[in-house]
Amino acid sequence: MFTRRKIVVFIDGCFWHGCPEHATSPVNNAEWWRMKLAANVERDRRNTRALEEIGWTVLRVWEHEALDEAVARITATLRL
């Protein structure tokens, strides 16, 4: 979090945050997990929207994203 610049960075895990490339669904108790993970994704959307509405820039980095690419995105945003 860069409070002076009102920039927040979330590092999202593929499993917990529903990565479209790498998310998997557990077989055991599948319906509960489907609902739980969908709720996580919706909560992320709500939180992002709420932060943006009060003037924050929100960056989300997937856990699988290459470190140099993530750093480049964050750095580019800080330079704006």
PDB file of C-alpha atoms in Angstrom, residues 11-50:
ATOM      1  CA  ILE A  11      -1.226 -10.329  -4.437  1.00  0.00           C
ATOM      2  CA  ASP A  12      -3.981 -12.806  -5.258  1.00  0.00           C
ATOM      3  CA  GLY A  13      -3.509 -16.546  -4.931  1.00  0.00           C
ATOM      4  CA  CYS A  14      -4.786 -18.515  -7.908  1.00  0.00           C
ATOM      5  CA  PHE A  15      -6.855 -20.936  -5.830  1.00  0.00           C
ATOM      6  CA  TRP A  16      -8.429 -18.481  -3.394  1.00  0.00           C
ATOM      7  CA  HIS A  17      -9.132 -15.673  -5.849  1.00  0.00           C
ATOM      8  CA  GLY A  18     -10.345 -17.605  -8.894  1.00  0.00           C
ATOM      9  CA  CYS A  19      -7.508 -17.214 -11.373  1.00  0.00           C
ATOM     10  CA  PRO A  20      -8.979 -17.884 -14.836  1.00  0.00           C
ATOM     11  CA  GLU A  21      -5.765 -19.677 -15.859  1.00  0.00           C
ATOM     12  CA  HIS A  22      -4.902 -21.762 -12.789  1.00  0.00           C
ATOM     13  CA  ALA A  23      -7.857 -22.027 -10.404  1.00  0.00           C
ATOM     14  CA  THR A  24      -8.951 -25.543  -9.558  1.00  0.00           C
ATOM     15  CA  SER A  25     -12.084 -26.812  -7.881  1.00  0.00           C
ATOM     16  CA  PRO A  26     -11.826 -29.317  -5.063  1.00  0.00           C
ATOM     17  CA  VAL A  27     -13.681 -32.578  -5.603  1.00  0.00           C
ATOM     18  CA  ASN A  28     -14.676 -33.117  -1.975  1.00  0.00           C
ATOM     19  CA  ASN A  29     -17.517 -30.901  -0.800  1.00  0.00           C
ATOM     20  CA  ALA A  30     -17.529 -29.370  -4.299  1.00  0.00           C
ATOM     21  CA  GLU A  31     -20.661 -27.242  -3.960  1.00  0.00           C
ATOM     22  CA  TRP A  32     -19.467 -25.615  -0.734  1.00  0.00           C
ATOM     23  CA  TRP A  33     -16.100 -24.803  -2.335  1.00  0.00           C
ATOM     24  CA  ARG A  34     -17.748 -23.478  -5.496  1.00  0.00           C
ATOM     25  CA  MET A  35     -19.832 -21.069  -3.416  1.00  0.00           C
ATOM     26  CA  LYS A  36     -16.899 -20.128  -1.158  1.00  0.00           C
ATOM     27  CA  LEU A  37     -14.558 -19.333  -4.047  1.00  0.00           C
ATOM     28  CA  ALA A  38     -17.258 -17.453  -5.982  1.00  0.00           C
ATOM     29  CA  ALA A  39     -17.891 -15.369  -2.854  1.00  0.00           C
ATOM     30  CA  ASN A  40     -14.162 -14.599  -2.635  1.00  0.00           C
ATOM     31  CA  VAL A  41     -14.137 -13.349  -6.239  1.00  0.00           C
ATOM     32  CA  GLU A  42     -17.224 -11.217  -5.622  1.00  0.00           C
ATOM     33  CA  ARG A  43     -15.708  -9.792  -2.418  1.00  0.00           C
ATOM     34  CA  ASP A  44     -12.570  -8.857  -4.387  1.00  0.00           C
ATOM     35  CA  ARG A  45     -14.748  -7.036  -6.939  1.00  0.00           C
ATOM     36  CA  ARG A  46     -16.642  -5.181  -4.210  1.00  0.00           C
ATOM     37  CA  ASN A  47     -13.447  -4.186  -2.409  1.00  0.00           C
ATOM     38  CA  THR A  48     -11.812  -3.003  -5.625  1.00  0.00           C
ATOM     39  CA  ARG A  49     -14.888  -0.981  -6.560  1.00  0.00           C
ATOM     40  CA  ALA A  50     -15.153   0.552  -3.070  1.00  0.00           C
TER      41      ALA A  50
END
